[in-house]
PDB file of C-alpha atoms in Angstrom:
ATOM      1  CA  MET A  63     -29.691  85.372  72.804  1.00  0.00           C
ATOM      2  CA  LEU A  64     -30.979  83.702  69.718  1.00  0.00           C
ATOM      3  CA  LEU A  65     -33.965  82.304  71.657  1.00  0.00           C
ATOM      4  CA  LYS A  66     -35.149  85.825  72.681  1.00  0.00           C
ATOM      5  CA  SER A  67     -34.654  87.048  69.077  1.00  0.00           C
ATOM      6  CA  LEU A  68     -36.687  84.258  67.631  1.00  0.00           C
ATOM      7  CA  GLN A  69     -39.506  84.759  70.128  1.00  0.00           C
ATOM      8  CA  LYS A  70     -39.481  88.505  69.433  1.00  0.00           C
ATOM      9  CA  SER A  71     -39.694  87.792  65.642  1.00  0.00           C
ATOM     10  CA  LEU A  72     -42.638  85.507  66.233  1.00  0.00           C
ATOM     11  CA  LYS A  73     -44.477  87.980  68.195  1.00  0.00           C
ATOM     12  CA  GLU A  74     -43.815  90.788  65.632  1.00  0.00           C
ATOM     13  CA  ILE A  75     -45.258  88.707  62.823  1.00  0.00           C
ATOM     14  CA  ALA A  76     -48.316  87.530  64.834  1.00  0.00           C
ATOM     15  CA  ASP A  77     -51.766  87.957  63.253  1.00  0.00           C
ATOM     16  CA  PRO A  78     -54.808  88.086  65.518  1.00  0.00           C
ATOM     17  CA  LYS A  79     -57.158  87.195  62.674  1.00  0.00           C
ATOM     18  CA  ILE A  80     -55.144  84.101  61.929  1.00  0.00           C
ATOM     19  CA  ALA A  81     -54.994  83.175  65.592  1.00  0.00           C
ATOM     20  CA  GLU A  82     -58.779  83.471  65.891  1.00  0.00           C
ATOM     21  CA  HIS A  83     -59.220  81.103  62.990  1.00  0.00           C
ATOM     22  CA  SER A  84     -56.728  78.622  64.407  1.00  0.00           C
ATOM     23  CA  LEU A  85     -58.639  78.463  67.740  1.00  0.00           C
ATOM     24  CA  ARG A  86     -61.576  77.031  65.723  1.00  0.00           C
ATOM     25  CA  PHE A  87     -59.575  74.898  63.354  1.00  0.00           C
ATOM     26  CA  PHE A  88     -57.396  73.089  66.065  1.00  0.00           C
ATOM     27  CA  LYS A  89     -60.441  72.536  68.250  1.00  0.00           C
ATOM     28  CA  THR A  90     -59.530  74.547  71.292  1.00  0.00           C
ATOM     29  CA  GLY A  91     -63.025  74.689  72.829  1.00  0.00           C
ATOM     30  CA  LYS A  92     -64.049  73.197  76.140  1.00  0.00           C
ATOM     31  CA  GLY A  93     -63.984  69.370  75.976  1.00  0.00           C
ATOM     32  CA  GLU A  94     -62.141  69.428  72.519  1.00  0.00           C
ATOM     33  CA  TYR A  95     -58.926  67.825  71.861  1.00  0.00           C
ATOM     34  CA  GLY A  96     -57.041  71.184  71.752  1.00  0.00           C
ATOM     35  CA  GLU A  97     -58.659  72.778  74.765  1.00  0.00           C
ATOM     36  CA  GLY A  98     -57.056  75.883  76.101  1.00  0.00           C
ATOM     37  CA  ASP A  99     -54.422  76.122  73.400  1.00  0.00           C
ATOM     38  CA  ILE A 100     -53.096  79.677  72.616  1.00  0.00           C
ATOM     39  CA  PHE A 101     -52.052  80.846  69.183  1.00  0.00           C
ATOM     40  CA  LEU A 102     -50.042  83.809  67.954  1.00  0.00           C
ATOM     41  CA  GLY A 103     -51.491  83.553  64.385  1.00  0.00           C
ATOM     42  CA  ILE A 104     -48.577  82.594  62.107  1.00  0.00           C
ATOM     43  CA  ARG A 105     -48.781  80.459  58.977  1.00  0.00           C
ATOM     44  CA  VAL A 106     -46.615  77.340  58.700  1.00  0.00           C
ATOM     45  CA  PRO A 107     -44.641  78.403  55.645  1.00  0.00           C
ATOM     46  CA  VAL A 108     -43.620  81.613  57.568  1.00  0.00           C
ATOM     47  CA  LEU A 109     -42.521  79.448  60.499  1.00  0.00           C
ATOM     48  CA  ARG A 110     -40.488  77.313  58.140  1.00  0.00           C
ATOM     49  CA  GLN A 111     -38.693  80.419  56.832  1.00  0.00           C
ATOM     50  CA  LEU A 112     -37.773  81.448  60.508  1.00  0.00           C
ATOM     51  CA  VAL A 113     -36.543  77.979  61.171  1.00  0.00           C
ATOM     52  CA  LYS A 114     -33.998  78.342  58.292  1.00  0.00           C
ATOM     53  CA  LYS A 115     -32.847  81.697  59.915  1.00  0.00           C
ATOM     54  CA  TYR A 116     -32.543  80.321  63.386  1.00  0.00           C
ATOM     55  CA  ARG A 117     -31.391  76.770  62.774  1.00  0.00           C
ATOM     56  CA  ASP A 118     -28.133  77.521  64.665  1.00  0.00           C
ATOM     57  CA  ILE A 119     -30.041  78.046  67.802  1.00  0.00           C
ATOM     58  CA  LYS A 120     -28.837  75.937  70.796  1.00  0.00           C
ATOM     59  CA  LEU A 121     -30.540  72.644  71.403  1.00  0.00           C
ATOM     60  CA  SER A 122     -31.076  73.745  75.061  1.00  0.00           C
ATOM     61  CA  ASP A 123     -33.049  76.680  73.890  1.00  0.00           C
ATOM     62  CA  VAL A 124     -35.153  74.582  71.561  1.00  0.00           C
ATOM     63  CA  LYS A 125     -35.930  72.316  74.668  1.00  0.00           C
ATOM     64  CA  LYS A 126     -37.121  75.678  76.400  1.00  0.00           C
ATOM     65  CA  LEU A 127     -39.030  76.725  73.378  1.00  0.00           C
ATOM     66  CA  ILE A 128     -41.138  73.528  73.190  1.00  0.00           C
ATOM     67  CA  LYS A 129     -42.579  74.297  76.531  1.00  0.00           C
ATOM     68  CA  SER A 130     -44.134  77.672  75.402  1.00  0.00           C
ATOM     69  CA  LYS A 131     -47.794  78.318  75.891  1.00  0.00           C
ATOM     70  CA  TYR A 132     -48.051  79.497  72.293  1.00  0.00           C
ATOM     71  CA  HIS A 133     -48.761  76.806  69.785  1.00  0.00           C
ATOM     72  CA  GLU A 134     -46.545  78.201  67.058  1.00  0.00           C
ATOM     73  CA  GLU A 135     -43.486  78.535  69.281  1.00  0.00           C
ATOM     74  CA  ARG A 136     -44.057  74.704  70.094  1.00  0.00           C
ATOM     75  CA  LEU A 137     -44.410  73.978  66.370  1.00  0.00           C
ATOM     76  CA  CYS A 138     -41.240  76.127  65.710  1.00  0.00           C
ATOM     77  CA  ALA A 139     -39.373  74.102  68.371  1.00  0.00           C
ATOM     78  CA  LEU A 140     -40.325  70.897  66.778  1.00  0.00           C
ATOM     79  CA  LEU A 141     -39.438  72.035  63.239  1.00  0.00           C
ATOM     80  CA  LEU A 142     -35.908  73.051  64.657  1.00  0.00           C
ATOM     81  CA  LEU A 143     -35.719  69.613  66.364  1.00  0.00           C
ATOM     82  CA  VAL A 144     -36.240  68.027  63.057  1.00  0.00           C
ATOM     83  CA  GLU A 145     -33.537  70.046  61.453  1.00  0.00           C
ATOM     84  CA  LYS A 146     -31.089  69.249  64.214  1.00  0.00           C
ATOM     85  CA  PHE A 147     -31.907  65.694  64.272  1.00  0.00           C
ATOM     86  CA  LYS A 148     -31.099  65.330  60.408  1.00  0.00           C
ATOM     87  CA  LYS A 149     -27.665  67.006  60.902  1.00  0.00           C
ATOM     88  CA  GLY A 150     -26.887  65.582  64.327  1.00  0.00           C
ATOM     89  CA  THR A 151     -24.197  63.223  65.519  1.00  0.00           C
ATOM     90  CA  ASP A 152     -25.358  59.734  66.807  1.00  0.00           C
ATOM     91  CA  HIS A 153     -25.201  61.131  70.409  1.00  0.00           C
ATOM     92  CA  GLU A 154     -27.225  64.279  69.459  1.00  0.00           C
ATOM     93  CA  LYS A 155     -29.865  62.175  67.590  1.00  0.00           C
ATOM     94  CA  GLU A 156     -30.320  59.981  70.812  1.00  0.00           C
ATOM     95  CA  ASP A 157     -30.579  62.925  72.979  1.00  0.00           C
ATOM     96  CA  ILE A 158     -33.204  64.539  70.585  1.00  0.00           C
ATOM     97  CA  PHE A 159     -35.117  61.156  70.299  1.00  0.00           C
ATOM     98  CA  ASN A 160     -35.233  60.731  74.078  1.00  0.00           C
ATOM     99  CA  PHE A 161     -36.353  64.287  74.688  1.00  0.00           C
ATOM    100  CA  TYR A 162     -38.967  64.022  71.944  1.00  0.00           C
ATOM    101  CA  ILE A 163     -40.541  60.862  73.406  1.00  0.00           C
ATOM    102  CA  ASN A 164     -40.769  62.420  76.830  1.00  0.00           C
ATOM    103  CA  SER A 165     -42.300  65.691  75.592  1.00  0.00           C
ATOM    104  CA  ALA A 166     -45.788  64.487  74.555  1.00  0.00           C
ATOM    105  CA  GLU A 167     -47.395  66.951  76.990  1.00  0.00           C
ATOM    106  CA  TYR A 168     -46.149  69.659  74.646  1.00  0.00           C
ATOM    107  CA  ILE A 169     -46.470  67.980  71.323  1.00  0.00           C
ATOM    108  CA  ASN A 170     -50.307  68.099  71.930  1.00  0.00           C
ATOM    109  CA  ASN A 171     -52.034  68.685  68.589  1.00  0.00           C
ATOM    110  CA  TRP A 172     -52.114  66.669  65.417  1.00  0.00           C
ATOM    111  CA  ASP A 173     -50.032  69.122  63.426  1.00  0.00           C
ATOM    112  CA  LEU A 174     -47.235  69.156  65.991  1.00  0.00           C
ATOM    113  CA  VAL A 175     -47.118  65.303  65.901  1.00  0.00           C
ATOM    114  CA  ASP A 176     -47.449  65.097  62.170  1.00  0.00           C
ATOM    115  CA  CYS A 177     -44.473  67.458  61.303  1.00  0.00           C
ATOM    116  CA  SER A 178     -42.116  65.686  63.600  1.00  0.00           C
ATOM    117  CA  ALA A 179     -42.885  62.044  64.716  1.00  0.00           C
ATOM    118  CA  HIS A 180     -41.768  60.207  61.368  1.00  0.00           C
ATOM    119  CA  LEU A 181     -38.718  62.480  61.045  1.00  0.00           C
ATOM    120  CA  ILE A 182     -37.556  62.153  64.741  1.00  0.00           C
ATOM    121  CA  SER A 183     -38.892  58.898  66.391  1.00  0.00           C
ATOM    122  CA  GLY A 184     -39.392  57.026  63.123  1.00  0.00           C
ATOM    123  CA  ALA A 185     -36.028  57.780  61.676  1.00  0.00           C
ATOM    124  CA  TYR A 186     -34.292  57.137  65.004  1.00  0.00           C
ATOM    125  CA  LEU A 187     -35.993  53.689  65.350  1.00  0.00           C
ATOM    126  CA  GLU A 188     -35.473  52.603  61.689  1.00  0.00           C
ATOM    127  CA  ASN A 189     -32.888  50.041  62.696  1.00  0.00           C
ATOM    128  CA  ARG A 190     -33.612  49.800  66.405  1.00  0.00           C
ATOM    129  CA  ASP A 191     -36.097  47.968  68.648  1.00  0.00           C
ATOM    130  CA  LYS A 192     -39.596  49.436  68.043  1.00  0.00           C
ATOM    131  CA  LYS A 193     -40.984  48.383  71.363  1.00  0.00           C
ATOM    132  CA  ILE A 194     -41.418  51.978  72.553  1.00  0.00           C
ATOM    133  CA  LEU A 195     -43.866  52.592  69.708  1.00  0.00           C
ATOM    134  CA  TYR A 196     -46.015  49.653  70.933  1.00  0.00           C
ATOM    135  CA  LYS A 197     -45.948  51.138  74.319  1.00  0.00           C
ATOM    136  CA  LEU A 198     -47.079  54.486  73.089  1.00  0.00           C
ATOM    137  CA  ALA A 199     -49.831  52.897  70.963  1.00  0.00           C
ATOM    138  CA  GLU A 200     -51.346  51.628  74.259  1.00  0.00           C
ATOM    139  CA  SER A 201     -50.941  54.898  76.119  1.00  0.00           C
ATOM    140  CA  PRO A 202     -53.900  56.818  77.588  1.00  0.00           C
ATOM    141  CA  ASN A 203     -52.387  59.920  76.037  1.00  0.00           C
ATOM    142  CA  LEU A 204     -53.848  60.620  72.653  1.00  0.00           C
ATOM    143  CA  TRP A 205     -50.851  62.283  71.432  1.00  0.00           C
ATOM    144  CA  GLU A 206     -48.590  59.502  72.408  1.00  0.00           C
ATOM    145  CA  ARG A 207     -50.797  57.156  70.438  1.00  0.00           C
ATOM    146  CA  ARG A 208     -50.743  59.431  67.531  1.00  0.00           C
ATOM    147  CA  ILE A 209     -46.869  59.618  67.703  1.00  0.00           C
ATOM    148  CA  ALA A 210     -46.851  55.793  67.782  1.00  0.00           C
ATOM    149  CA  ILE A 211     -48.700  55.420  64.395  1.00  0.00           C
ATOM    150  CA  MET A 212     -47.230  58.541  62.772  1.00  0.00           C
ATOM    151  CA  SER A 213     -43.799  57.477  63.415  1.00  0.00           C
ATOM    152  CA  THR A 214     -44.326  54.356  61.163  1.00  0.00           C
ATOM    153  CA  PHE A 215     -44.538  56.727  58.272  1.00  0.00           C
ATOM    154  CA  TYR A 216     -40.883  56.970  58.052  1.00  0.00           C
ATOM    155  CA  LEU A 217     -40.725  53.139  57.836  1.00  0.00           C
ATOM    156  CA  ILE A 218     -43.543  52.928  55.325  1.00  0.00           C
ATOM    157  CA  LYS A 219     -41.423  55.246  53.058  1.00  0.00           C
ATOM    158  CA  LYS A 220     -38.731  52.682  53.230  1.00  0.00           C
ATOM    159  CA  ASN A 221     -41.248  49.998  52.291  1.00  0.00           C
ATOM    160  CA  ARG A 222     -41.319  48.560  55.712  1.00  0.00           C
ATOM    161  CA  PHE A 223     -44.917  47.974  56.714  1.00  0.00           C
ATOM    162  CA  ASP A 224     -44.938  45.386  59.639  1.00  0.00           C
ATOM    163  CA  ASP A 225     -44.959  47.908  62.353  1.00  0.00           C
ATOM    164  CA  ALA A 226     -47.598  50.226  60.794  1.00  0.00           C
ATOM    165  CA  LEU A 227     -49.865  47.203  60.178  1.00  0.00           C
ATOM    166  CA  LYS A 228     -49.344  45.969  63.928  1.00  0.00           C
ATOM    167  CA  ILE A 229     -49.931  49.267  65.396  1.00  0.00           C
ATOM    168  CA  SER A 230     -53.039  49.924  63.245  1.00  0.00           C
ATOM    169  CA  ALA A 231     -54.396  46.602  64.515  1.00  0.00           C
ATOM    170  CA  ILE A 232     -53.770  47.747  68.093  1.00  0.00           C
ATOM    171  CA  LEU A 233     -55.549  51.034  67.457  1.00  0.00           C
ATOM    172  CA  LEU A 234     -58.618  49.406  65.900  1.00  0.00           C
ATOM    173  CA  ASP A 235     -60.625  49.866  69.186  1.00  0.00           C
ATOM    174  CA  ASP A 236     -59.351  53.440  69.817  1.00  0.00           C
ATOM    175  CA  LYS A 237     -62.067  55.912  70.655  1.00  0.00           C
ATOM    176  CA  GLU A 238     -60.433  59.009  69.091  1.00  0.00           C
ATOM    177  CA  ASP A 239     -61.163  60.101  65.572  1.00  0.00           C
ATOM    178  CA  LEU A 240     -57.850  61.579  65.228  1.00  0.00           C
ATOM    179  CA  ILE A 241     -56.335  58.196  65.685  1.00  0.00           C
ATOM    180  CA  HIS A 242     -58.760  56.644  63.115  1.00  0.00           C
ATOM    181  CA  LYS A 243     -57.694  59.367  60.663  1.00  0.00           C
ATOM    182  CA  ALA A 244     -53.914  58.667  61.246  1.00  0.00           C
ATOM    183  CA  SER A 245     -54.157  54.950  61.079  1.00  0.00           C
ATOM    184  CA  GLY A 246     -56.222  55.071  57.834  1.00  0.00           C
ATOM    185  CA  TRP A 247     -53.809  57.474  56.396  1.00  0.00           C
ATOM    186  CA  MET A 248     -50.808  55.146  57.051  1.00  0.00           C
ATOM    187  CA  LEU A 249     -52.837  52.115  55.599  1.00  0.00           C
ATOM    188  CA  ARG A 250     -53.458  54.363  52.497  1.00  0.00           C
ATOM    189  CA  GLU A 251     -49.768  55.083  52.320  1.00  0.00           C
ATOM    190  CA  ILE A 252     -48.980  51.359  52.493  1.00  0.00           C
ATOM    191  CA  GLY A 253     -51.455  50.719  49.776  1.00  0.00           C
ATOM    192  CA  LYS A 254     -49.563  53.251  47.522  1.00  0.00           C
ATOM    193  CA  ARG A 255     -46.507  50.994  47.686  1.00  0.00           C
ATOM    194  CA  ASP A 256     -48.140  47.686  48.138  1.00  0.00           C
ATOM    195  CA  VAL A 257     -51.893  47.391  47.676  1.00  0.00           C
ATOM    196  CA  ILE A 258     -51.756  43.679  48.289  1.00  0.00           C
ATOM    197  CA  GLN A 259     -50.461  44.223  51.851  1.00  0.00           C
ATOM    198  CA  GLU A 260     -53.108  46.833  52.571  1.00  0.00           C
ATOM    199  CA  LYS A 261     -55.954  44.590  51.302  1.00  0.00           C
ATOM    200  CA  LYS A 262     -54.813  41.843  53.392  1.00  0.00           C
ATOM    201  CA  PHE A 263     -55.181  44.023  56.399  1.00  0.00           C
ATOM    202  CA  LEU A 264     -58.487  45.430  55.180  1.00  0.00           C
ATOM    203  CA  ASP A 265     -59.845  41.943  54.502  1.00  0.00           C
ATOM    204  CA  LYS A 266     -59.077  40.761  57.917  1.00  0.00           C
ATOM    205  CA  TYR A 267     -60.297  43.851  59.824  1.00  0.00           C
ATOM    206  CA  TYR A 268     -62.740  45.918  57.634  1.00  0.00           C
ATOM    207  CA  GLY A 269     -65.668  44.643  59.552  1.00  0.00           C
ATOM    208  CA  LYS A 270     -64.404  46.050  62.797  1.00  0.00           C
ATOM    209  CA  MET A 271     -62.453  49.153  61.612  1.00  0.00           C
ATOM    210  CA  PRO A 272     -63.864  52.502  62.721  1.00  0.00           C
ATOM    211  CA  ARG A 273     -65.554  54.019  59.696  1.00  0.00           C
ATOM    212  CA  THR A 274     -63.232  56.965  59.508  1.00  0.00           C
ATOM    213  CA  MET A 275     -60.115  54.742  59.427  1.00  0.00           C
ATOM    214  CA  LEU A 276     -61.816  52.590  56.783  1.00  0.00           C
ATOM    215  CA  ARG A 277     -62.690  55.590  54.628  1.00  0.00           C
ATOM    216  CA  TYR A 278     -59.147  57.078  54.848  1.00  0.00           C
ATOM    217  CA  ALA A 279     -57.676  53.816  54.032  1.00  0.00           C
ATOM    218  CA  ILE A 280     -59.764  53.108  50.830  1.00  0.00           C
ATOM    219  CA  GLU A 281     -59.767  56.692  49.591  1.00  0.00           C
ATOM    220  CA  LYS A 282     -57.873  55.917  46.549  1.00  0.00           C
ATOM    221  CA  PHE A 283     -59.573  52.729  45.616  1.00  0.00           C
ATOM    222  CA  PRO A 284     -61.733  52.525  42.530  1.00  0.00           C
ATOM    223  CA  GLU A 285     -65.310  53.638  43.470  1.00  0.00           C
ATOM    224  CA  GLU A 286     -66.857  50.150  42.956  1.00  0.00           C
ATOM    225  CA  GLU A 287     -64.151  48.699  45.362  1.00  0.00           C
ATOM    226  CA  ARG A 288     -64.712  51.341  47.912  1.00  0.00           C
ATOM    227  CA  GLN A 289     -68.443  50.774  47.958  1.00  0.00           C
ATOM    228  CA  LYS A 290     -67.930  46.936  48.402  1.00  0.00           C
ATOM    229  CA  TYR A 291     -65.743  47.688  51.449  1.00  0.00           C
ATOM    230  CA  LEU A 292     -68.108  50.225  52.816  1.00  0.00           C
ATOM    231  CA  LYS A 293     -71.123  47.933  52.441  1.00  0.00           C
ATOM    232  CA  GLY A 294     -69.282  44.851  53.700  1.00  0.00           C
ATOM    233  CA  GLN A 295     -69.483  43.106  50.449  1.00  0.00           C
ATOM    234  CA  ILE A 296     -65.985  41.803  50.143  1.00  0.00           C
TER     235      ILE A 296
END
């Protein structure tokens, strides 16, 4: 019952103008990373308000919602999963984690990954074996690779950098700009907490790092130092 009510609410607040903008913003054209995605046209803050209202929805219904053809319904499902994970029992967290890892076909844009990976897979794996992240980092699926690196954000916030650094190294040869951005972002986050660790990685790899990854990683560096990395003068 709550699922139908939530879906009804989403359709009632849908805005065609926002949907049209989202089609372009999330690259849904032929051959683009979001090809074929469909939008209702709902801003994220509005979705978050709905999540608060429907946080008691059954997990089984959330699992149905994530399979929706509508981007915002999938995003809403992920935000609900995050809430349920935070408050779940150990058994429930394990169930949510396993479901999440096996649902990459629905977590199929950068915003869907970024709102959930660190708070579900990152949090779940904090004190567990991380080998699944390394497997995902080698996946042919773009979104699984992004889940791998973005999951490390949770660990970075705990001042645990090893997995982020190792996975960033695995992704150095990735062909996708979305992966370069995510890896560079995580390196920058490491630098906020331990710039020495970030610079060790940069000094070893900056010569072969994709330009986007490097630019993201050194974004907060002093301009003179940024230019030295960009020009290969370190």
